[in-house]
Amino acid sequence: MELRSDRMKKGPNRAPHRSLLKADGLTDEEISRPLIAVVNSANEIIPGHLQLGAIADAVKAGIRIAGGTPLEFSTIGVCDGIAMGHAGMRYSLASREIIADSVEIVVQSHAFDAMVMIPNCDKIIPGMLMAAARLDIPTVVISGGPMLAGKWKGRDVDLDTVFSTVGAVRAGTVTEEEMCELENAACPTCGSCAGLFTANSMNCLTEAIGMGLPGNGTIPAVYSERLRLAKHAGMRVMELLKKGITARDIMTPAAIRNAMTLDMAFGGSSNTVLHLTAIAHEAGADITLDDWAEVSARTPNLVRVSPASDFHMEDLYFAGGIQAILAELAKRDLIDEHALTVSGEKVHHNLKGLPGADGRIIRSIDEPYYAEGGLRVLKGNLAPRGAVVKQSAVPAEMRLHTGPARVFDSEESAVDAILGGTIVKGDIIVIRYEGPKGGPGMREMLAPTSAVKGMGLAGSVALITDGRFSGATSGASIGHVSPEAAEGGPIALVEEGDTIEIDIDAGTLTVDVTDERLAMRRRDWVAPAPRITEGYLARYARFVSGADEGAVLS
């Protein structure tokens, strides 16, 4: 078998290269074998990454078992929870592009034959998948796994509980002593935060898109089963190499459609719309918000995990995990079972014999929570190119909501107003200039949504933004409004007190202002000066596309 790495290590002209590899401690025998990149995002600040060293060791053991030589390198990573609510969040989405670029640079520079990628949180997972599609070599993804839920006052809790309780402390319904008890209990283990937030949503979608082995999304981080899965990931990448199966052979349009369908069935983070759109772009299988709307319309919502319920990732794991959801969806031919996966088998083989829904964590396809998917695309004169809402986490009384606009040009000013008690029942909070360009970086708005929840307004106040929302967000929280305010989108023209109507069932988002009046406001509108004028974010703002296109760099 001819190897990519041969161009770097084989023949008399490559003696200097082999000499450098020997300086790494490699023997001639190791150099002669396939060289497999182990792409590890481990660091000491992200809780989901503390155990990734052990995952990497297990992956390398699997590669060696199967006859390869593993070589590990690292990528950067941002913890969205720690970056939340301050300037650090501007860097989170923007880090996705650096991760993809850095993987491309190292793999291409050293002519690796294949790779195993080890992410676990937020933008790291899509960044690595984007790189996999771009490089198109044999690849397997093995995540670090989800955190177990914590226990507080006799109930299961997670990071979202802590964020929501901040507002409750301000409202006087929870004491600071109780808050301290909660923060000590909410995140009890390593792993990606215990709900179906962005990290766990993306790890589950990696399984559905075929790039992760069954169990990748739901086996808890602290279970030894995950180490065994990591060893199998190392062995599997060697099989893919022998068979010549590359990332794009797996990340086909059908596989991406499967991932979109799973997303709708389990009501994952709305961030997945950004990320799958960007991954599809790299794989040459572009999708639009209209495609998302179509998939949502045909896919029933079968699963509700925190923040949409009190269930957590370990509950989904014990109910059969992602493969059980896919098996249930396959009963109505909603999954393309001929798509290839990194297991070396097609989807139908992986689903063979699985019972599907347990009836409690995963509902039967005949008795769904809702007839449509967990995410919904809204359009109207406020969002001509679209906006996204996690409809599975919206209370019934907020699916149709009309109210006055309370307009803020930053996240911080909105949070101050919410915690200051100036937001009242019925209001619609508009947070703008927080999009990919305007932010820049399209910050997550978990702080304002949690403040609304903590102040007891979740069933009566909506939020609309050209930024995005954390996967931990619940309520009538509408993000990704496109075009964004910094591009002169209609959200930039909304004024305090304008009447806005949200109709999730109809899929509309409108401001009750005539076209003529909006045109007059547009003539008077002046684009604000950029918030960031130097460094990476300034470059990012110049080249990033809109949220409806996945916020990719052109």
Coordinates of C-alpha atoms in Angstrom, one line a residue:
M1 CA 0.0 0.0 0.0
E2 CA 1.4 3.4 -1.0
L3 CA 1.3 5.8 1.9
R4 CA 1.0 9.6 1.9
S5 CA 3.8 9.7 4.4
D6 CA 6.2 8.0 1.9
R7 CA 6.6 11.3 0.1
M8 CA 8.2 12.6 3.4
K9 CA 10.1 9.5 4.6
K10 CA 11.0 7.1 1.8
G11 CA 14.1 6.9 -0.4
P12 CA 17.7 8.3 -0.2
N13 CA 16.6 11.9 -0.5
R14 CA 14.5 11.6 2.7
A15 CA 17.4 10.6 4.9
P16 CA 17.3 14.1 6.6
H17 CA 13.6 13.6 7.3
R18 CA 14.2 10.2 8.8
S19 CA 17.0 11.6 10.9
L20 CA 14.6 14.1 12.4
L21 CA 12.0 11.4 13.1
K22 CA 14.7 9.4 14.8
A23 CA 15.4 12.4 17.0
D24 CA 11.8 12.0 18.1
G25 CA 12.8 8.5 19.3
L26 CA 11.2 6.6 16.4
T27 CA 12.8 3.4 15.2
D28 CA 13.1 2.4 11.6
E29 CA 10.2 -0.1 12.2
E30 CA 8.0 2.7 13.4
I31 CA 8.9 5.0 10.6
S32 CA 8.1 2.4 8.0
R33 CA 4.6 2.0 9.3
P34 CA 1.6 4.4 8.5
L35 CA 2.0 7.6 10.4
I36 CA -1.3 8.5 12.2
A37 CA -2.0 11.9 13.5
V38 CA -3.6 12.0 17.0
V39 CA -5.1 15.4 17.2
N40 CA -5.7 16.2 20.8
S41 CA -7.3 19.3 22.2
A42 CA -6.4 18.6 25.8
N43 CA -5.8 21.5 28.1
E44 CA -6.1 22.3 31.8
I45 CA -8.9 24.9 31.7
I46 CA -11.8 23.1 29.9
P47 CA -13.4 20.5 32.2
G48 CA -14.3 18.4 29.2
H49 CA -10.7 18.1 28.3
L50 CA -9.0 17.1 31.6
Q51 CA -9.3 13.4 30.7
L52 CA -8.2 13.7 27.1
G53 CA -4.7 12.6 27.8
A54 CA -6.0 9.2 28.9
I55 CA -8.2 9.1 25.7
A56 CA -5.2 9.9 23.6
D57 CA -3.1 7.1 25.2
A58 CA -6.0 4.7 24.5
V59 CA -6.2 5.8 20.9
K60 CA -2.5 5.4 20.4
A61 CA -2.7 1.9 21.9
G62 CA -5.3 1.0 19.4
I63 CA -3.3 2.4 16.5
R64 CA -0.2 0.4 17.6
I65 CA -2.3 -2.8 18.0
A66 CA -3.4 -2.4 14.4
G67 CA 0.1 -1.7 13.0
G68 CA 0.4 2.1 12.9
T69 CA 2.6 4.7 14.4
P70 CA 0.7 7.4 16.3
L71 CA 2.1 10.9 16.6
E72 CA 0.2 13.4 18.8
F73 CA -0.2 17.1 18.4
S74 CA -2.5 19.7 20.0
T75 CA -5.0 22.3 19.1
I76 CA -6.4 25.3 21.0
G77 CA -9.8 25.3 22.7
V78 CA -12.2 27.7 24.4
C79 CA -14.6 26.8 27.2
D80 CA -17.8 28.6 26.4
G81 CA -19.0 28.5 29.9
I82 CA -15.9 30.2 31.3
A83 CA -15.8 32.7 28.3
M84 CA -19.5 33.5 28.7
G85 CA -20.8 36.9 29.6
H86 CA -17.6 38.9 28.9
A87 CA -15.2 39.9 26.1
G88 CA -13.8 36.4 26.0
M89 CA -16.9 35.0 24.3
R90 CA -16.1 37.0 21.2
Y91 CA -13.3 34.5 20.6
S92 CA -15.3 31.3 20.9
L93 CA -16.9 30.9 17.5
A94 CA -13.9 32.6 15.9
S95 CA -11.7 29.8 17.4
R96 CA -13.4 27.3 15.2
E97 CA -11.6 28.5 12.1
I98 CA -8.2 28.6 13.8
I99 CA -8.7 25.0 14.9
A100 CA -9.6 23.8 11.4
D101 CA -6.7 25.8 9.9
S102 CA -4.2 24.5 12.5
V103 CA -5.1 20.8 11.9
E104 CA -4.8 21.3 8.2
I105 CA -1.4 22.9 8.6
V106 CA 0.1 20.2 10.8
V107 CA -1.3 17.3 8.8
Q108 CA -0.3 18.6 5.4
S109 CA 3.1 19.8 6.6
H110 CA 4.0 16.3 7.9
A111 CA 2.2 14.1 5.3
F112 CA 0.2 12.1 7.8
D113 CA -1.6 9.0 6.4
A114 CA -4.7 9.3 8.6
M115 CA -5.8 10.9 11.8
V116 CA -7.9 10.4 15.0
M117 CA -9.3 13.6 16.4
I118 CA -10.0 14.0 20.1
P119 CA -12.3 17.0 20.8
N120 CA -14.9 17.5 23.5
C121 CA -16.3 20.9 23.7
D122 CA -18.1 23.6 21.8
K123 CA -16.3 24.9 18.7
I124 CA -13.5 22.3 18.8
I125 CA -15.7 19.6 17.5
P126 CA -17.0 21.4 14.4
G127 CA -13.5 22.9 13.8
M128 CA -12.0 19.4 13.7
L129 CA -14.8 18.1 11.5
M130 CA -14.3 21.0 9.1
A131 CA -10.6 20.1 8.9
A132 CA -11.5 16.4 8.3
A133 CA -13.7 17.3 5.4
R134 CA -11.0 19.7 4.0
L135 CA -8.1 17.2 4.3
D136 CA -10.2 14.1 3.1
I137 CA -7.9 11.4 4.6
P138 CA -9.1 8.4 6.7
T139 CA -10.3 9.9 10.0
V140 CA -12.1 8.8 13.1
V141 CA -13.4 11.2 15.8
I142 CA -13.5 10.1 19.5
S143 CA -14.8 12.7 22.0
G144 CA -14.0 12.9 25.7
G145 CA -17.6 12.2 26.6
P146 CA -20.3 14.0 28.7
M147 CA -20.1 15.0 32.4
L148 CA -22.4 13.3 34.9
A149 CA -25.1 15.5 36.3
G150 CA -24.7 16.9 39.8
K151 CA -27.1 16.6 42.8
W152 CA -28.5 19.6 44.7
K153 CA -31.5 19.6 47.0
G154 CA -32.6 16.2 45.8
R155 CA -32.6 16.9 42.1
D156 CA -30.2 16.6 39.2
V157 CA -28.5 19.8 38.2
D158 CA -25.9 21.0 35.7
L159 CA -24.2 24.2 34.6
D160 CA -27.4 25.7 33.2
T161 CA -28.9 25.5 36.7
V162 CA -26.0 27.6 38.0
F163 CA -26.5 30.3 35.3
S164 CA -30.2 30.4 35.9
T165 CA -29.8 30.7 39.7
V166 CA -27.8 33.9 39.3
G167 CA -31.0 35.7 38.5
A168 CA -32.8 33.9 41.4
V169 CA -30.2 35.3 43.8
R170 CA -30.8 38.8 42.5
A171 CA -34.6 38.2 42.8
G172 CA -34.2 37.0 46.4
T173 CA -35.6 33.5 45.9
V174 CA -32.2 31.8 46.4
T175 CA -29.6 32.8 49.0
E176 CA -25.9 33.3 48.3
E177 CA -25.1 30.4 50.6
E178 CA -27.4 28.2 48.5
M179 CA -25.7 29.4 45.4
C180 CA -22.4 28.4 46.8
E181 CA -23.7 24.9 47.5
L182 CA -25.0 24.7 44.0
E183 CA -21.8 25.8 42.3
N184 CA -19.9 23.1 44.3
A185 CA -22.4 20.4 43.2
A186 CA -23.4 21.2 39.6
C187 CA -20.3 20.1 37.7
P188 CA -19.1 16.9 39.6
T189 CA -16.9 15.2 37.1
C190 CA -14.8 16.0 34.0
G191 CA -16.6 15.9 30.7
S192 CA -18.7 18.2 28.5
C193 CA -21.5 19.8 30.5
A194 CA -24.2 17.3 31.3
G195 CA -27.1 18.7 29.2
L196 CA -27.7 18.6 25.5
F197 CA -25.8 21.8 25.1
T198 CA -23.5 22.6 22.1
A199 CA -20.7 20.2 23.0
N200 CA -22.8 17.2 23.6
S201 CA -25.1 18.1 20.7
M202 CA -22.1 18.2 18.3
N203 CA -20.6 14.9 19.7
C204 CA -23.9 13.2 19.1
L205 CA -24.1 14.6 15.6
T206 CA -20.6 13.3 14.9
E207 CA -22.0 9.9 15.5
A208 CA -25.0 10.5 13.2
I209 CA -22.8 11.9 10.5
G210 CA -20.8 8.7 10.6
M211 CA -17.5 10.1 11.8
G212 CA -17.7 8.7 15.4
L213 CA -18.2 5.1 16.5
P214 CA -21.5 4.2 18.2
G215 CA -21.4 5.6 21.7
N216 CA -19.3 8.6 20.9
G217 CA -21.9 11.1 21.9
T218 CA -23.3 9.6 25.1
I219 CA -20.8 7.3 27.0
P220 CA -20.0 9.3 30.1
A221 CA -16.5 10.7 30.3
V222 CA -15.7 8.9 33.5
Y223 CA -16.7 5.4 32.3
S224 CA -14.0 2.9 31.3
E225 CA -16.2 2.1 28.3
R226 CA -15.0 5.3 26.8
L227 CA -11.3 4.2 27.0
R228 CA -12.2 1.0 25.2
L229 CA -14.1 3.0 22.6
A230 CA -10.9 5.1 22.1
K231 CA -8.8 2.0 21.5
H232 CA -11.4 0.9 18.9
A233 CA -11.2 4.3 17.3
G234 CA -7.4 3.8 16.9
M235 CA -7.9 0.4 15.4
R236 CA -10.7 1.6 13.2
V237 CA -8.7 4.3 11.6
M238 CA -6.2 1.7 10.5
E239 CA -9.0 -0.3 8.8
L240 CA -10.2 2.8 7.0
L241 CA -6.7 3.4 5.8
K242 CA -6.3 -0.1 4.4
K243 CA -9.7 0.2 2.7
G244 CA -9.0 3.7 1.3
I245 CA -12.1 5.2 3.0
T246 CA -11.6 8.9 3.5
A247 CA -13.6 11.5 5.4
R248 CA -15.6 12.7 2.4
D249 CA -16.6 9.1 1.6
I250 CA -18.4 9.3 5.0
M251 CA -19.4 12.9 5.2
T252 CA -21.7 12.7 2.2
P253 CA -24.9 14.8 1.6
A254 CA -26.9 11.8 2.9
A255 CA -24.8 11.6 6.1
I256 CA -25.1 15.4 6.7
R257 CA -28.9 15.0 6.2
N258 CA -28.9 12.2 8.8
A259 CA -27.1 14.5 11.2
M260 CA -29.7 17.3 10.6
T261 CA -32.5 14.8 11.1
L262 CA -31.0 13.6 14.4
D263 CA -30.6 17.3 15.4
M264 CA -34.3 17.9 14.9
A265 CA -35.3 14.6 16.7
F266 CA -33.3 15.4 19.9
G267 CA -33.7 19.2 19.9
G268 CA -30.0 20.0 20.2
S269 CA -28.3 23.4 20.6
S270 CA -29.2 26.0 17.9
N271 CA -25.5 26.4 17.4
T272 CA -25.6 23.1 15.5
V273 CA -27.2 25.0 12.6
L274 CA -24.1 27.1 12.3
H275 CA -21.7 24.2 12.6
L276 CA -23.3 21.6 10.4
T277 CA -23.8 24.3 7.7
A278 CA -20.0 25.1 8.0
I279 CA -19.1 21.4 7.9
A280 CA -21.3 20.8 4.9
H281 CA -19.6 23.7 3.1
E282 CA -16.2 22.1 3.7
A283 CA -17.5 18.8 2.5
G284 CA -18.8 20.2 -0.7
A285 CA -22.4 19.6 0.3
D286 CA -23.7 23.1 1.0
I287 CA -27.0 23.4 2.9
T288 CA -29.1 26.5 3.6
L289 CA -31.7 27.5 6.2
D290 CA -34.4 26.4 3.8
D291 CA -32.9 22.9 4.0
W292 CA -33.0 23.1 7.8
A293 CA -36.7 24.2 7.6
E294 CA -37.5 21.3 5.4
V295 CA -35.9 18.7 7.6
S296 CA -37.6 20.3 10.7
A297 CA -41.0 20.0 9.0
R298 CA -40.7 16.3 8.4
T299 CA -38.9 15.2 11.6
P300 CA -40.7 14.7 14.9
N301 CA -39.1 15.7 18.2
L302 CA -38.5 12.5 20.2
V303 CA -36.1 13.6 22.9
R304 CA -35.9 16.4 25.4
V305 CA -32.7 16.6 27.5
S306 CA -31.7 19.5 29.8
P307 CA -32.3 22.4 29.3
A308 CA -35.6 21.2 27.8
S309 CA -36.3 18.7 30.6
D310 CA -34.8 17.3 33.8
F311 CA -33.1 14.4 31.9
H312 CA -29.3 14.5 31.3
M313 CA -26.8 12.8 29.1
E314 CA -26.4 9.7 31.3
D315 CA -30.2 9.2 31.0
L316 CA -29.9 9.2 27.2
Y317 CA -26.9 6.9 27.4
F318 CA -28.9 4.3 29.5
A319 CA -31.8 4.6 27.0
G320 CA -29.6 3.4 24.1
G321 CA -28.0 6.6 23.1
I322 CA -27.9 8.0 19.6
Q323 CA -28.2 4.7 17.8
A324 CA -31.5 4.1 19.5
I325 CA -32.8 7.5 18.3
L326 CA -31.6 6.7 14.8
A327 CA -33.3 3.3 14.9
E328 CA -36.6 4.9 15.9
L329 CA -36.3 7.5 13.1
A330 CA -35.5 4.7 10.6
K331 CA -38.9 3.1 11.3
R332 CA -40.4 6.0 9.3
D333 CA -37.5 6.0 6.7
L334 CA -36.3 9.4 8.0
I335 CA -32.7 8.1 8.0
D336 CA -30.6 7.1 5.0
E337 CA -29.4 3.7 6.2
H338 CA -27.1 3.3 3.2
A339 CA -24.7 6.0 4.5
L340 CA -21.2 4.7 5.3
T341 CA -19.8 5.1 8.8
V342 CA -16.3 4.9 10.4
S343 CA -17.3 1.5 11.8
G344 CA -16.7 0.3 8.3
E345 CA -20.4 -0.6 8.0
K346 CA -23.4 1.3 6.7
V347 CA -26.0 2.7 9.1
H348 CA -28.4 -0.2 8.7
H349 CA -25.8 -2.6 10.0
N350 CA -25.2 -0.5 13.1
L351 CA -28.9 -0.3 13.7
K352 CA -29.6 -4.0 13.2
G353 CA -31.5 -5.5 16.2
L354 CA -31.8 -2.2 18.1
P355 CA -35.2 -1.7 19.7
G356 CA -35.4 2.1 19.3
A357 CA -37.4 4.1 21.7
D358 CA -37.6 3.3 25.4
G359 CA -40.8 5.3 25.7
R360 CA -39.4 7.5 28.5
I361 CA -36.2 9.2 27.5
I362 CA -36.7 8.5 23.8
R363 CA -40.4 8.7 22.7
S364 CA -41.9 6.5 20.1
I365 CA -42.1 8.1 16.7
D366 CA -45.9 7.6 16.9
E367 CA -46.0 9.6 20.2
P368 CA -43.5 12.4 19.8
Y369 CA -43.2 15.5 22.0
Y370 CA -44.0 17.5 18.9
A371 CA -44.7 16.7 15.2
E372 CA -41.8 18.9 14.0
G373 CA -38.1 19.1 14.9
G374 CA -36.6 20.7 18.0
L375 CA -35.2 23.6 16.0
R376 CA -37.3 26.0 13.8
V377 CA -36.3 28.5 11.2
L378 CA -38.2 31.8 11.3
K379 CA -38.4 34.4 8.5
G380 CA -40.1 37.7 8.1
N381 CA -39.3 41.4 7.6
L382 CA -37.2 41.3 10.8
A383 CA -35.1 38.4 9.5
P384 CA -35.3 38.2 5.7
R385 CA -32.6 35.6 5.5
G386 CA -33.8 33.7 8.5
A387 CA -33.4 33.2 12.3
V388 CA -33.3 30.1 14.5
V389 CA -35.2 29.1 17.6
K390 CA -34.9 26.0 19.7
Q391 CA -38.7 25.4 19.7
S392 CA -38.5 22.3 21.8
A393 CA -37.5 24.5 24.8
V394 CA -40.1 27.2 24.2
P395 CA -43.1 27.1 26.6
A396 CA -46.5 26.7 24.9
E397 CA -47.7 30.1 25.9
M398 CA -44.7 31.8 24.1
R399 CA -45.1 30.1 20.7
L400 CA -47.2 33.1 19.6
H401 CA -46.1 36.3 21.3
T402 CA -46.5 39.9 20.5
G403 CA -44.9 42.7 22.5
P404 CA -42.9 45.9 22.6
A405 CA -39.3 45.9 21.5
R406 CA -36.8 46.7 24.3
V407 CA -33.7 47.5 22.2
F408 CA -30.1 47.1 23.3
D409 CA -26.9 47.4 21.3
S410 CA -24.9 45.0 23.4
E411 CA -25.3 41.9 25.7
E412 CA -24.1 43.8 28.7
S413 CA -26.7 46.6 28.5
A414 CA -29.4 44.0 28.2
V415 CA -28.3 42.0 31.2
D416 CA -28.1 45.2 33.3
A417 CA -31.7 46.0 32.3
I418 CA -32.9 42.5 33.1
L419 CA -31.2 42.3 36.5
G420 CA -32.1 45.9 37.2
G421 CA -35.8 45.1 37.0
T422 CA -36.7 47.3 34.0
I423 CA -37.8 44.4 31.8
V424 CA -41.4 43.5 32.5
K425 CA -43.8 40.7 31.4
G426 CA -44.6 40.8 27.7
D427 CA -41.5 42.6 26.6
I428 CA -39.4 41.4 23.7
I429 CA -35.7 42.0 24.3
V430 CA -33.7 42.8 21.1
I431 CA -29.9 42.5 21.4
R432 CA -28.1 43.6 18.2
Y433 CA -24.6 44.3 16.9
E434 CA -23.6 40.9 18.3
G435 CA -23.5 39.0 15.0
P436 CA -20.4 37.4 13.4
K437 CA -19.2 40.8 12.0
G438 CA -20.8 43.2 14.5
G439 CA -19.8 41.4 17.7
P440 CA -17.4 40.5 16.3
G441 CA -17.6 36.7 17.0
M442 CA -21.3 36.2 17.5
R443 CA -21.3 35.9 21.3
E444 CA -23.6 33.4 23.0
M445 CA -26.4 35.0 25.1
L446 CA -26.7 32.6 28.0
A447 CA -26.2 35.4 30.6
P448 CA -29.4 37.4 29.5
T449 CA -31.5 34.3 29.0
S450 CA -30.5 32.9 32.3
A451 CA -31.2 36.3 33.9
V452 CA -34.7 36.3 32.4
K453 CA -35.3 32.8 33.8
G454 CA -33.9 33.6 37.2
M455 CA -36.1 36.7 37.4
G456 CA -39.2 34.6 36.8
L457 CA -39.9 36.0 33.3
A458 CA -39.1 32.9 31.2
G459 CA -42.8 32.4 30.3
S460 CA -43.5 35.9 29.4
V461 CA -40.4 37.6 27.9
A462 CA -38.7 36.8 24.6
L463 CA -35.2 37.5 23.3
I464 CA -34.2 38.2 19.7
T465 CA -30.5 38.7 18.7
D466 CA -28.2 38.6 15.7
G467 CA -25.9 36.8 18.1
R468 CA -26.4 33.2 19.2
F469 CA -27.6 31.3 22.2
S470 CA -25.9 28.7 24.3
G471 CA -27.2 25.1 24.0
A472 CA -28.1 25.6 27.7
T473 CA -30.6 28.3 26.7
S474 CA -34.4 27.7 27.0
G475 CA -37.4 29.8 26.4
A476 CA -38.4 32.0 23.4
S477 CA -34.8 32.8 22.5
I478 CA -34.4 33.6 18.8
G479 CA -30.9 33.9 17.4
H480 CA -28.9 34.1 14.2
V481 CA -31.1 36.9 12.8
S482 CA -29.8 37.5 9.3
P483 CA -28.8 39.8 7.9
E484 CA -27.1 41.1 11.1
A485 CA -27.3 44.7 12.3
A486 CA -23.7 45.4 11.4
E487 CA -24.6 44.7 7.7
G488 CA -27.6 47.0 7.9
G489 CA -30.1 44.2 8.5
P490 CA -33.7 45.2 9.6
I491 CA -32.8 44.4 13.2
A492 CA -30.6 47.5 13.1
L493 CA -33.7 49.6 12.3
V494 CA -35.9 48.4 15.2
E495 CA -36.7 51.2 17.6
E496 CA -37.7 51.1 21.3
G497 CA -41.4 50.3 21.6
D498 CA -41.9 48.9 18.1
T499 CA -44.4 46.0 18.2
I500 CA -42.8 42.6 17.3
E501 CA -44.7 39.4 16.6
I502 CA -43.2 36.0 17.0
D503 CA -45.2 33.1 15.5
I504 CA -43.2 29.9 15.9
D505 CA -46.0 27.7 14.4
A506 CA -46.2 29.9 11.3
G507 CA -42.4 30.3 11.2
T508 CA -42.5 34.1 11.1
L509 CA -40.7 36.9 12.8
T510 CA -42.0 40.4 12.0
V511 CA -41.8 44.0 13.2
D512 CA -45.0 46.0 12.8
V513 CA -43.4 48.8 10.8
T514 CA -44.2 49.5 7.2
D515 CA -41.7 48.9 4.4
E516 CA -41.8 52.7 3.8
R517 CA -41.0 53.5 7.4
L518 CA -38.2 51.0 7.5
A519 CA -36.8 52.5 4.3
M520 CA -36.8 56.0 5.9
R521 CA -35.0 54.6 8.9
R522 CA -32.5 52.9 6.7
R523 CA -31.6 56.2 5.0
D524 CA -30.8 57.7 8.4
W525 CA -28.9 54.6 9.7
V526 CA -25.2 55.0 10.2
A527 CA -23.1 51.9 10.7
P528 CA -21.3 52.0 14.1
A529 CA -17.5 51.9 14.3
P530 CA -16.0 48.5 14.7
R531 CA -15.6 47.4 18.3
I532 CA -12.3 45.7 17.6
T533 CA -9.8 47.3 15.2
E534 CA -6.7 45.1 15.6
G535 CA -5.7 41.5 16.1
Y536 CA -7.4 38.3 15.0
L537 CA -11.0 39.5 15.6
A538 CA -10.5 42.5 13.4
R539 CA -9.4 40.2 10.6
Y540 CA -12.2 37.7 11.4
A541 CA -14.8 40.5 11.1
R542 CA -13.6 41.5 7.7
F543 CA -13.9 38.0 6.2
V544 CA -16.6 36.2 8.0
S545 CA -19.9 35.4 6.3
G546 CA -23.4 35.7 7.8
A547 CA -24.9 33.3 10.3
D548 CA -27.3 31.9 7.6
E549 CA -24.2 30.7 5.7
G550 CA -22.5 29.1 8.8
A551 CA -20.3 32.1 9.7
V552 CA -17.5 30.7 7.6
L553 CA -14.4 32.7 6.4
S554 CA -14.3 33.6 2.8

